[in-house]
Amino acid sequence: MAYKDYYDTLGVARSASEGDIKSAYRKLAKQYHPDKNAGDDKAAERFKEIGEAYAVLSDAEKRKVYDTYGHSGQVPPGAYSGAGGADFSGFGGADGSQFSDFFQGLFGRGGRGGFGAQGGINLEDLLGGAGMGGQGGIGGGRRFVQNVEGELQVSLQEAYAGTDETINVDGKRISLRVPAGTRDGGRLRLSGQGPGGGDVLLTVRVLEDARFELDGDDVSVTVDVPVHVAALGGQARVPTLKGDVTLSIPAGSSGGRQLRLKGQGWPKKGGGAGDLYARLNLTLPVQLSEQEKALYAQLADLRK
């Protein structure tokens, strides 16, 4: 598998600030969002790569590990001992693609989550107990009951509506349900599904959607409205987490005005949902015809 640079994926420098990374992600996610590129497999793959890159670079600890080892493709023997005292010396002269595969597995590339032993990375689980030290891998191939922690990435719409997912843990496929209304950072426990009968503890990471902003239970979205519709009144299409709806725009609406769609926000714990606020962004034609220019000139004269 070819090594991919997460900084290149987001188009930012390695010295980029947290704000720079977030801004680049929002711009690219909006550009390659599946809703804007229906049927485009390349755009869908690009959208996935953008999400994976952001999941690593937006997390301080993951970014630190990535910055240390992610660019050279080589891990010096004994350089890291987070796996119960085991180091990476078993890779020896591993090439960049081998290390890239390991790193991608650690952070979830090729799937939607990465897993490690609670309190550290468990290389025996990640690498199947092979090729790391003596016979049978780490600890002679012994298996211990332990909890396994990992992250599961879902889109904003999947977190809103709930989604069924399948993950791989210790060579076993496990099906699970992410409940509707799950928040970023929410925890799921799969009892008895870990190595030796331990638990699988998942932290849900909800990928940002460039169209929507969450504030508690409320959701905000920007809606482009032609200036004549804002002036005279009319209708506009508004994206919601359930799908697009038609919104009536009152005559005389100004840019920045917010219209509330009751109950179209994020699900509440006790039932019901927050509200969605459509923020109006007035738009003009890119090019005006001579007739349109004349009409705007007449309007300007009337407003003097």
PDB file of C-alpha atoms in Angstrom:
ATOM      1  CA  MET A   1       0.000   0.000   0.000  1.00  0.00           C
ATOM      2  CA  ALA A   2       1.479   3.357  -1.014  1.00  0.00           C
ATOM      3  CA  TYR A   3       2.254   5.788   1.768  1.00  0.00           C
ATOM      4  CA  LYS A   4       0.031   8.860   1.854  1.00  0.00           C
ATOM      5  CA  ASP A   5       0.873  12.150   3.503  1.00  0.00           C
ATOM      6  CA  TYR A   6      -2.061  13.441   5.559  1.00  0.00           C
ATOM      7  CA  TYR A   7      -0.756  17.007   5.329  1.00  0.00           C
ATOM      8  CA  ASP A   8      -0.698  16.766   1.539  1.00  0.00           C
ATOM      9  CA  THR A   9      -4.187  15.285   1.627  1.00  0.00           C
ATOM     10  CA  LEU A  10      -5.506  18.418   3.364  1.00  0.00           C
ATOM     11  CA  GLY A  11      -3.177  20.751   1.471  1.00  0.00           C
ATOM     12  CA  VAL A  12      -1.604  22.272   4.599  1.00  0.00           C
ATOM     13  CA  ALA A  13       1.958  22.697   5.840  1.00  0.00           C
ATOM     14  CA  ARG A  14       3.308  20.429   8.577  1.00  0.00           C
ATOM     15  CA  SER A  15       3.452  23.503  10.819  1.00  0.00           C
ATOM     16  CA  ALA A  16      -0.268  24.186  10.279  1.00  0.00           C
ATOM     17  CA  SER A  17      -2.244  25.259  13.328  1.00  0.00           C
ATOM     18  CA  GLU A  18      -5.332  23.462  14.576  1.00  0.00           C
ATOM     19  CA  GLY A  19      -7.444  26.216  13.015  1.00  0.00           C
ATOM     20  CA  ASP A  20      -5.680  25.879   9.650  1.00  0.00           C
ATOM     21  CA  ILE A  21      -6.296  22.138   9.625  1.00  0.00           C
ATOM     22  CA  LYS A  22      -9.950  22.538  10.499  1.00  0.00           C
ATOM     23  CA  SER A  23     -10.456  25.241   7.876  1.00  0.00           C
ATOM     24  CA  ALA A  24      -8.803  23.144   5.160  1.00  0.00           C
ATOM     25  CA  TYR A  25     -10.904  20.129   6.107  1.00  0.00           C
ATOM     26  CA  ARG A  26     -14.176  22.048   5.999  1.00  0.00           C
ATOM     27  CA  LYS A  27     -13.351  23.485   2.570  1.00  0.00           C
ATOM     28  CA  LEU A  28     -12.369  20.121   1.053  1.00  0.00           C
ATOM     29  CA  ALA A  29     -15.216  18.214   2.706  1.00  0.00           C
ATOM     30  CA  LYS A  30     -17.693  20.650   1.201  1.00  0.00           C
ATOM     31  CA  GLN A  31     -16.072  20.318  -2.243  1.00  0.00           C
ATOM     32  CA  TYR A  32     -16.014  16.511  -2.280  1.00  0.00           C
ATOM     33  CA  HIS A  33     -19.152  15.790  -0.251  1.00  0.00           C
ATOM     34  CA  PRO A  34     -21.122  12.849  -1.769  1.00  0.00           C
ATOM     35  CA  ASP A  35     -24.269  14.962  -1.972  1.00  0.00           C
ATOM     36  CA  LYS A  36     -22.475  17.251  -4.444  1.00  0.00           C
ATOM     37  CA  ASN A  37     -20.772  14.423  -6.349  1.00  0.00           C
ATOM     38  CA  ALA A  38     -23.449  11.759  -6.749  1.00  0.00           C
ATOM     39  CA  GLY A  39     -22.121   8.691  -8.563  1.00  0.00           C
ATOM     40  CA  ASP A  40     -18.513   9.945  -8.569  1.00  0.00           C
ATOM     41  CA  ASP A  41     -16.432   7.147  -7.024  1.00  0.00           C
ATOM     42  CA  LYS A  42     -13.235   9.206  -7.123  1.00  0.00           C
ATOM     43  CA  ALA A  43     -14.874  12.040  -5.204  1.00  0.00           C
ATOM     44  CA  ALA A  44     -16.222   9.532  -2.658  1.00  0.00           C
ATOM     45  CA  GLU A  45     -12.738   8.079  -2.138  1.00  0.00           C
ATOM     46  CA  ARG A  46     -11.269  11.582  -1.843  1.00  0.00           C
ATOM     47  CA  PHE A  47     -13.929  12.481   0.747  1.00  0.00           C
ATOM     48  CA  LYS A  48     -12.963   9.395   2.754  1.00  0.00           C
ATOM     49  CA  GLU A  49      -9.243  10.242   2.577  1.00  0.00           C
ATOM     50  CA  ILE A  50      -9.962  13.791   3.739  1.00  0.00           C
ATOM     51  CA  GLY A  51     -11.904  12.478   6.734  1.00  0.00           C
ATOM     52  CA  GLU A  52      -9.117  10.061   7.668  1.00  0.00           C
ATOM     53  CA  ALA A  53      -6.459  12.754   7.443  1.00  0.00           C
ATOM     54  CA  TYR A  54      -8.503  15.129   9.602  1.00  0.00           C
ATOM     55  CA  ALA A  55      -9.180  12.401  12.192  1.00  0.00           C
ATOM     56  CA  VAL A  56      -5.415  12.071  12.758  1.00  0.00           C
ATOM     57  CA  LEU A  57      -4.213  15.662  12.417  1.00  0.00           C
ATOM     58  CA  SER A  58      -7.015  17.129  14.545  1.00  0.00           C
ATOM     59  CA  ASP A  59      -6.059  14.869  17.473  1.00  0.00           C
ATOM     60  CA  ALA A  60      -2.979  16.135  19.325  1.00  0.00           C
ATOM     61  CA  GLU A  61      -1.728  12.701  20.435  1.00  0.00           C
ATOM     62  CA  LYS A  62      -2.255  11.037  17.061  1.00  0.00           C
ATOM     63  CA  ARG A  63      -0.617  13.946  15.282  1.00  0.00           C
ATOM     64  CA  LYS A  64       2.396  13.712  17.596  1.00  0.00           C
ATOM     65  CA  VAL A  65       2.920  10.028  16.748  1.00  0.00           C
ATOM     66  CA  TYR A  66       2.311  10.715  13.068  1.00  0.00           C
ATOM     67  CA  ASP A  67       4.783  13.601  13.003  1.00  0.00           C
ATOM     68  CA  THR A  68       7.390  11.422  14.709  1.00  0.00           C
ATOM     69  CA  TYR A  69       7.149   8.382  12.456  1.00  0.00           C
ATOM     70  CA  GLY A  70       4.689   9.071   9.684  1.00  0.00           C
ATOM     71  CA  HIS A  71       6.966  10.763   7.154  1.00  0.00           C
ATOM     72  CA  SER A  72      10.191   8.767   7.296  1.00  0.00           C
ATOM     73  CA  GLY A  73       8.474   5.403   6.885  1.00  0.00           C
ATOM     74  CA  GLN A  74      11.142   3.963   9.226  1.00  0.00           C
ATOM     75  CA  VAL A  75      10.887   3.291  12.946  1.00  0.00           C
ATOM     76  CA  PRO A  76      14.273   3.005  14.645  1.00  0.00           C
ATOM     77  CA  PRO A  77      14.687  -0.158  16.816  1.00  0.00           C
ATOM     78  CA  GLY A  78      13.622   0.539  20.383  1.00  0.00           C
ATOM     79  CA  ALA A  79      12.199   3.948  19.487  1.00  0.00           C
ATOM     80  CA  TYR A  80       8.761   3.286  20.950  1.00  0.00           C
ATOM     81  CA  SER A  81       7.723   0.905  23.703  1.00  0.00           C
ATOM     82  CA  GLY A  82       4.032   1.533  24.146  1.00  0.00           C
ATOM     83  CA  ALA A  83       3.028  -2.113  23.738  1.00  0.00           C
ATOM     84  CA  GLY A  84       3.782  -3.674  27.067  1.00  0.00           C
ATOM     85  CA  GLY A  85       7.526  -3.039  26.718  1.00  0.00           C
ATOM     86  CA  ALA A  86       7.714  -4.301  23.122  1.00  0.00           C
ATOM     87  CA  ASP A  87       9.410  -2.037  20.596  1.00  0.00           C
ATOM     88  CA  PHE A  88       9.297  -1.762  16.819  1.00  0.00           C
ATOM     89  CA  SER A  89      12.655  -3.431  16.299  1.00  0.00           C
ATOM     90  CA  GLY A  90      10.867  -6.371  14.697  1.00  0.00           C
ATOM     91  CA  PHE A  91      10.394  -4.193  11.617  1.00  0.00           C
ATOM     92  CA  GLY A  92      14.191  -4.003  11.210  1.00  0.00           C
ATOM     93  CA  GLY A  93      14.743  -2.515   7.781  1.00  0.00           C
ATOM     94  CA  ALA A  94      11.047  -2.393   6.886  1.00  0.00           C
ATOM     95  CA  ASP A  95      10.291  -0.180   3.940  1.00  0.00           C
ATOM     96  CA  GLY A  96       7.913   2.768   3.975  1.00  0.00           C
ATOM     97  CA  SER A  97       4.940   0.825   2.671  1.00  0.00           C
ATOM     98  CA  GLN A  98       5.167  -1.743   5.501  1.00  0.00           C
ATOM     99  CA  PHE A  99       5.291   0.950   8.128  1.00  0.00           C
ATOM    100  CA  SER A 100       2.513   2.839   6.373  1.00  0.00           C
ATOM    101  CA  ASP A 101       0.308  -0.256   6.552  1.00  0.00           C
ATOM    102  CA  PHE A 102       1.000  -0.549  10.271  1.00  0.00           C
ATOM    103  CA  PHE A 103       0.362   3.129  10.913  1.00  0.00           C
ATOM    104  CA  GLN A 104      -2.841   3.093   8.863  1.00  0.00           C
ATOM    105  CA  GLY A 105      -4.074   0.076  10.800  1.00  0.00           C
ATOM    106  CA  LEU A 106      -3.367   1.879  14.057  1.00  0.00           C
ATOM    107  CA  PHE A 107      -5.450   4.902  13.056  1.00  0.00           C
ATOM    108  CA  GLY A 108      -8.193   3.121  11.135  1.00  0.00           C
ATOM    109  CA  ARG A 109      -7.229   3.412   7.436  1.00  0.00           C
ATOM    110  CA  GLY A 110      -8.848   0.685   5.401  1.00  0.00           C
ATOM    111  CA  GLY A 111     -11.740   0.638   7.858  1.00  0.00           C
ATOM    112  CA  ARG A 112     -13.563   3.057  10.090  1.00  0.00           C
ATOM    113  CA  GLY A 113     -11.709   2.674  13.353  1.00  0.00           C
ATOM    114  CA  GLY A 114      -8.387   1.788  14.946  1.00  0.00           C
ATOM    115  CA  PHE A 115      -7.907  -0.448  17.967  1.00  0.00           C
ATOM    116  CA  GLY A 116      -5.326  -0.924  20.687  1.00  0.00           C
ATOM    117  CA  ALA A 117      -5.106  -2.449  24.129  1.00  0.00           C
ATOM    118  CA  GLN A 118      -6.490  -0.330  26.925  1.00  0.00           C
ATOM    119  CA  GLY A 119      -3.685   1.843  28.254  1.00  0.00           C
ATOM    120  CA  GLY A 120      -1.476   1.327  25.203  1.00  0.00           C
ATOM    121  CA  ILE A 121      -1.093  -0.195  21.742  1.00  0.00           C
ATOM    122  CA  ASN A 122      -1.260  -3.979  21.726  1.00  0.00           C
ATOM    123  CA  LEU A 123       0.887  -5.163  18.826  1.00  0.00           C
ATOM    124  CA  GLU A 124      -0.104  -8.795  19.274  1.00  0.00           C
ATOM    125  CA  ASP A 125      -3.690  -7.956  18.444  1.00  0.00           C
ATOM    126  CA  LEU A 126      -2.782  -5.581  15.634  1.00  0.00           C
ATOM    127  CA  LEU A 127      -0.324  -7.958  13.986  1.00  0.00           C
ATOM    128  CA  GLY A 128      -1.945 -11.283  14.887  1.00  0.00           C
ATOM    129  CA  GLY A 129       0.893 -12.329  17.195  1.00  0.00           C
ATOM    130  CA  ALA A 130       3.284 -12.966  14.291  1.00  0.00           C
ATOM    131  CA  GLY A 131       6.758 -11.659  13.546  1.00  0.00           C
ATOM    132  CA  MET A 132       7.319  -9.714  16.750  1.00  0.00           C
ATOM    133  CA  GLY A 133      10.022 -11.274  18.863  1.00  0.00           C
ATOM    134  CA  GLY A 134      10.180 -14.981  19.796  1.00  0.00           C
ATOM    135  CA  GLN A 135       8.062 -17.941  18.802  1.00  0.00           C
ATOM    136  CA  GLY A 136       4.389 -17.184  18.425  1.00  0.00           C
ATOM    137  CA  GLY A 137       4.929 -13.429  18.691  1.00  0.00           C
ATOM    138  CA  ILE A 138       4.828 -11.271  21.782  1.00  0.00           C
ATOM    139  CA  GLY A 139       4.768 -13.266  24.998  1.00  0.00           C
ATOM    140  CA  GLY A 140       5.079 -16.557  23.132  1.00  0.00           C
ATOM    141  CA  GLY A 141       1.608 -16.179  21.608  1.00  0.00           C
ATOM    142  CA  ARG A 142      -0.226 -16.144  24.935  1.00  0.00           C
ATOM    143  CA  ARG A 143      -3.673 -14.583  24.960  1.00  0.00           C
ATOM    144  CA  PHE A 144      -4.934 -12.561  27.884  1.00  0.00           C
ATOM    145  CA  VAL A 145      -8.384 -11.278  28.741  1.00  0.00           C
ATOM    146  CA  GLN A 146      -8.210  -7.569  28.087  1.00  0.00           C
ATOM    147  CA  ASN A 147     -10.337  -4.629  27.083  1.00  0.00           C
ATOM    148  CA  VAL A 148      -9.657  -3.188  23.653  1.00  0.00           C
ATOM    149  CA  GLU A 149     -10.166   0.492  22.950  1.00  0.00           C
ATOM    150  CA  GLY A 150     -10.671   2.072  19.565  1.00  0.00           C
ATOM    151  CA  GLU A 151     -12.399   4.787  17.583  1.00  0.00           C
ATOM    152  CA  LEU A 152     -15.225   4.547  15.092  1.00  0.00           C
ATOM    153  CA  GLN A 153     -15.729   7.298  12.522  1.00  0.00           C
ATOM    154  CA  VAL A 154     -19.245   8.077  11.297  1.00  0.00           C
ATOM    155  CA  SER A 155     -20.644  10.907   9.216  1.00  0.00           C
ATOM    156  CA  LEU A 156     -22.843  13.584  10.756  1.00  0.00           C
ATOM    157  CA  GLN A 157     -25.922  12.131   9.033  1.00  0.00           C
ATOM    158  CA  GLU A 158     -25.094   8.627  10.305  1.00  0.00           C
ATOM    159  CA  ALA A 159     -24.724   9.914  13.862  1.00  0.00           C
ATOM    160  CA  TYR A 160     -28.014  11.777  13.530  1.00  0.00           C
ATOM    161  CA  ALA A 161     -30.095   8.903  12.162  1.00  0.00           C
ATOM    162  CA  GLY A 162     -28.152   5.978  13.632  1.00  0.00           C
ATOM    163  CA  THR A 163     -26.222   3.439  11.588  1.00  0.00           C
ATOM    164  CA  ASP A 164     -25.242  -0.221  11.518  1.00  0.00           C
ATOM    165  CA  GLU A 165     -21.494  -0.838  11.330  1.00  0.00           C
ATOM    166  CA  THR A 166     -19.150  -3.828  11.160  1.00  0.00           C
ATOM    167  CA  ILE A 167     -15.683  -3.760  12.732  1.00  0.00           C
ATOM    168  CA  ASN A 168     -12.798  -6.234  12.914  1.00  0.00           C
ATOM    169  CA  VAL A 169     -11.327  -7.016  16.320  1.00  0.00           C
ATOM    170  CA  ASP A 170      -8.705  -9.713  16.815  1.00  0.00           C
ATOM    171  CA  GLY A 171      -9.657 -11.291  13.474  1.00  0.00           C
ATOM    172  CA  LYS A 172     -13.357 -11.362  14.331  1.00  0.00           C
ATOM    173  CA  ARG A 173     -16.084  -9.383  12.534  1.00  0.00           C
ATOM    174  CA  ILE A 174     -18.485  -7.706  14.942  1.00  0.00           C
ATOM    175  CA  SER A 175     -21.729  -5.991  13.994  1.00  0.00           C
ATOM    176  CA  LEU A 176     -22.934  -3.079  16.089  1.00  0.00           C
ATOM    177  CA  ARG A 177     -25.511  -0.316  16.100  1.00  0.00           C
ATOM    178  CA  VAL A 178     -24.628   3.344  16.569  1.00  0.00           C
ATOM    179  CA  PRO A 179     -27.769   4.839  18.158  1.00  0.00           C
ATOM    180  CA  ALA A 180     -29.524   7.816  16.570  1.00  0.00           C
ATOM    181  CA  GLY A 181     -28.373  11.112  18.062  1.00  0.00           C
ATOM    182  CA  THR A 182     -24.929   9.867  19.089  1.00  0.00           C
ATOM    183  CA  ARG A 183     -22.591  12.759  19.892  1.00  0.00           C
ATOM    184  CA  ASP A 184     -18.929  13.092  19.055  1.00  0.00           C
ATOM    185  CA  GLY A 185     -16.971  11.438  21.845  1.00  0.00           C
ATOM    186  CA  GLY A 186     -19.851   9.110  22.755  1.00  0.00           C
ATOM    187  CA  ARG A 187     -18.795   5.700  24.095  1.00  0.00           C
ATOM    188  CA  LEU A 188     -20.046   2.264  23.085  1.00  0.00           C
ATOM    189  CA  ARG A 189     -19.226  -0.925  25.017  1.00  0.00           C
ATOM    190  CA  LEU A 190     -19.359  -4.349  23.358  1.00  0.00           C
ATOM    191  CA  SER A 191     -19.213  -6.740  26.309  1.00  0.00           C
ATOM    192  CA  GLY A 192     -17.205  -9.933  25.874  1.00  0.00           C
ATOM    193  CA  GLN A 193     -16.203  -9.172  22.285  1.00  0.00           C
ATOM    194  CA  GLY A 194     -12.535  -8.394  22.939  1.00  0.00           C
ATOM    195  CA  PRO A 195      -9.505 -10.720  23.037  1.00  0.00           C
ATOM    196  CA  GLY A 196      -9.988 -13.521  25.540  1.00  0.00           C
ATOM    197  CA  GLY A 197     -13.520 -12.358  26.339  1.00  0.00           C
ATOM    198  CA  GLY A 198     -12.680  -8.799  27.269  1.00  0.00           C
ATOM    199  CA  ASP A 199     -14.766  -5.808  26.244  1.00  0.00           C
ATOM    200  CA  VAL A 200     -14.482  -3.602  23.162  1.00  0.00           C
ATOM    201  CA  LEU A 201     -14.727   0.068  24.122  1.00  0.00           C
ATOM    202  CA  LEU A 202     -15.441   2.377  21.204  1.00  0.00           C
ATOM    203  CA  THR A 203     -15.245   6.159  21.101  1.00  0.00           C
ATOM    204  CA  VAL A 204     -17.456   7.520  18.326  1.00  0.00           C
ATOM    205  CA  ARG A 205     -15.917  10.289  16.239  1.00  0.00           C
ATOM    206  CA  VAL A 206     -18.459  12.258  14.239  1.00  0.00           C
ATOM    207  CA  LEU A 207     -16.937  13.780  11.104  1.00  0.00           C
ATOM    208  CA  GLU A 208     -17.794  17.413  10.526  1.00  0.00           C
ATOM    209  CA  ASP A 209     -20.080  18.364   7.683  1.00  0.00           C
ATOM    210  CA  ALA A 210     -19.200  21.680   6.083  1.00  0.00           C
ATOM    211  CA  ARG A 211     -22.880  22.513   5.604  1.00  0.00           C
ATOM    212  CA  PHE A 212     -24.025  22.192   9.216  1.00  0.00           C
ATOM    213  CA  GLU A 213     -22.983  23.788  12.505  1.00  0.00           C
ATOM    214  CA  LEU A 214     -24.077  22.270  15.819  1.00  0.00           C
ATOM    215  CA  ASP A 215     -24.740  24.324  18.937  1.00  0.00           C
ATOM    216  CA  GLY A 216     -26.067  22.025  21.615  1.00  0.00           C
ATOM    217  CA  ASP A 217     -29.292  20.557  20.232  1.00  0.00           C
ATOM    218  CA  ASP A 218     -29.666  23.248  17.576  1.00  0.00           C
ATOM    219  CA  VAL A 219     -28.299  23.134  14.042  1.00  0.00           C
ATOM    220  CA  SER A 220     -27.464  26.064  11.742  1.00  0.00           C
ATOM    221  CA  VAL A 221     -27.163  26.028   7.962  1.00  0.00           C
ATOM    222  CA  THR A 222     -26.501  28.769   5.394  1.00  0.00           C
ATOM    223  CA  VAL A 223     -29.030  29.049   2.554  1.00  0.00           C
ATOM    224  CA  ASP A 224     -28.372  30.927  -0.676  1.00  0.00           C
ATOM    225  CA  VAL A 225     -31.365  33.071  -1.640  1.00  0.00           C
ATOM    226  CA  PRO A 226     -31.583  35.201  -4.826  1.00  0.00           C
ATOM    227  CA  VAL A 227     -31.942  38.856  -3.930  1.00  0.00           C
ATOM    228  CA  HIS A 228     -35.268  39.187  -5.745  1.00  0.00           C
ATOM    229  CA  VAL A 229     -36.722  36.308  -3.692  1.00  0.00           C
ATOM    230  CA  ALA A 230     -35.563  37.989  -0.492  1.00  0.00           C
ATOM    231  CA  ALA A 231     -37.128  41.277  -1.610  1.00  0.00           C
ATOM    232  CA  LEU A 232     -40.449  39.959  -2.923  1.00  0.00           C
ATOM    233  CA  GLY A 233     -40.806  36.752  -0.942  1.00  0.00           C
ATOM    234  CA  GLY A 234     -40.746  33.226  -2.307  1.00  0.00           C
ATOM    235  CA  GLN A 235     -39.351  29.783  -1.609  1.00  0.00           C
ATOM    236  CA  ALA A 236     -35.902  28.259  -1.169  1.00  0.00           C
ATOM    237  CA  ARG A 237     -34.532  24.760  -0.679  1.00  0.00           C
ATOM    238  CA  VAL A 238     -32.989  24.197   2.737  1.00  0.00           C
ATOM    239  CA  PRO A 239     -30.764  21.184   3.580  1.00  0.00           C
ATOM    240  CA  THR A 240     -31.608  19.479   6.862  1.00  0.00           C
ATOM    241  CA  LEU A 241     -30.236  16.366   8.512  1.00  0.00           C
ATOM    242  CA  LYS A 242     -33.338  14.533   7.253  1.00  0.00           C
ATOM    243  CA  GLY A 243     -33.013  15.828   3.691  1.00  0.00           C
ATOM    244  CA  ASP A 244     -33.923  18.986   1.791  1.00  0.00           C
ATOM    245  CA  VAL A 245     -37.128  20.858   2.606  1.00  0.00           C
ATOM    246  CA  THR A 246     -38.870  23.875   1.063  1.00  0.00           C
ATOM    247  CA  LEU A 247     -38.840  27.041   3.160  1.00  0.00           C
ATOM    248  CA  SER A 248     -41.007  30.115   2.618  1.00  0.00           C
ATOM    249  CA  ILE A 249     -38.922  33.290   2.555  1.00  0.00           C
ATOM    250  CA  PRO A 250     -40.815  36.353   3.842  1.00  0.00           C
ATOM    251  CA  ALA A 251     -40.756  39.463   1.632  1.00  0.00           C
ATOM    252  CA  GLY A 252     -38.199  42.040   2.709  1.00  0.00           C
ATOM    253  CA  SER A 253     -35.756  39.503   4.215  1.00  0.00           C
ATOM    254  CA  SER A 254     -32.207  40.761   4.625  1.00  0.00           C
ATOM    255  CA  GLY A 255     -28.918  38.892   4.437  1.00  0.00           C
ATOM    256  CA  GLY A 256     -28.003  37.183   7.692  1.00  0.00           C
ATOM    257  CA  ARG A 257     -31.604  36.779   8.809  1.00  0.00           C
ATOM    258  CA  GLN A 258     -32.252  33.437  10.509  1.00  0.00           C
ATOM    259  CA  LEU A 259     -35.468  31.492  10.030  1.00  0.00           C
ATOM    260  CA  ARG A 260     -36.275  28.726  12.493  1.00  0.00           C
ATOM    261  CA  LEU A 261     -37.428  25.252  11.489  1.00  0.00           C
ATOM    262  CA  LYS A 262     -38.796  23.845  14.721  1.00  0.00           C
ATOM    263  CA  GLY A 263     -37.835  20.274  15.615  1.00  0.00           C
ATOM    264  CA  GLN A 264     -35.367  19.894  12.722  1.00  0.00           C
ATOM    265  CA  GLY A 265     -32.272  19.970  14.939  1.00  0.00           C
ATOM    266  CA  TRP A 266     -30.351  17.282  16.860  1.00  0.00           C
ATOM    267  CA  PRO A 267     -32.259  14.591  18.807  1.00  0.00           C
ATOM    268  CA  LYS A 268     -32.550  15.296  22.534  1.00  0.00           C
ATOM    269  CA  LYS A 269     -31.868  12.663  25.196  1.00  0.00           C
ATOM    270  CA  GLY A 270     -35.316  13.012  26.710  1.00  0.00           C
ATOM    271  CA  GLY A 271     -37.116  12.911  23.373  1.00  0.00           C
ATOM    272  CA  GLY A 272     -37.875  15.493  20.731  1.00  0.00           C
ATOM    273  CA  ALA A 273     -35.225  17.479  18.909  1.00  0.00           C
ATOM    274  CA  GLY A 274     -33.657  20.908  18.794  1.00  0.00           C
ATOM    275  CA  ASP A 275     -34.332  23.446  16.068  1.00  0.00           C
ATOM    276  CA  LEU A 276     -32.651  24.186  12.752  1.00  0.00           C
ATOM    277  CA  TYR A 277     -31.804  27.790  11.906  1.00  0.00           C
ATOM    278  CA  ALA A 278     -31.550  28.718   8.230  1.00  0.00           C
ATOM    279  CA  ARG A 279     -29.246  31.721   7.846  1.00  0.00           C
ATOM    280  CA  LEU A 280     -30.022  33.638   4.623  1.00  0.00           C
ATOM    281  CA  ASN A 281     -27.200  34.514   2.244  1.00  0.00           C
ATOM    282  CA  LEU A 282     -28.399  36.858  -0.514  1.00  0.00           C
ATOM    283  CA  THR A 283     -27.001  36.183  -3.966  1.00  0.00           C
ATOM    284  CA  LEU A 284     -26.828  38.126  -7.223  1.00  0.00           C
ATOM    285  CA  PRO A 285     -26.379  36.801 -10.775  1.00  0.00           C
ATOM    286  CA  VAL A 286     -22.725  36.525 -11.770  1.00  0.00           C
ATOM    287  CA  GLN A 287     -23.506  38.422 -14.961  1.00  0.00           C
ATOM    288  CA  LEU A 288     -26.356  40.882 -15.457  1.00  0.00           C
ATOM    289  CA  SER A 289     -28.140  41.346 -18.752  1.00  0.00           C
ATOM    290  CA  GLU A 290     -28.608  44.854 -20.095  1.00  0.00           C
ATOM    291  CA  GLN A 291     -32.273  44.710 -19.113  1.00  0.00           C
ATOM    292  CA  GLU A 292     -31.382  43.639 -15.569  1.00  0.00           C
ATOM    293  CA  LYS A 293     -28.834  46.436 -15.288  1.00  0.00           C
ATOM    294  CA  ALA A 294     -31.474  48.932 -16.385  1.00  0.00           C
ATOM    295  CA  LEU A 295     -33.952  47.632 -13.822  1.00  0.00           C
ATOM    296  CA  TYR A 296     -31.386  47.860 -11.038  1.00  0.00           C
ATOM    297  CA  ALA A 297     -30.588  51.417 -12.145  1.00  0.00           C
ATOM    298  CA  GLN A 298     -34.308  52.276 -11.912  1.00  0.00           C
ATOM    299  CA  LEU A 299     -34.443  50.708  -8.472  1.00  0.00           C
ATOM    300  CA  ALA A 300     -31.423  52.739  -7.375  1.00  0.00           C
ATOM    301  CA  ASP A 301     -33.136  55.935  -8.549  1.00  0.00           C
ATOM    302  CA  LEU A 302     -36.281  55.039  -6.612  1.00  0.00           C
ATOM    303  CA  ARG A 303     -34.295  54.518  -3.435  1.00  0.00           C
ATOM    304  CA  LYS A 304     -32.623  57.943  -3.571  1.00  0.00           C
TER     305      LYS A 304
END
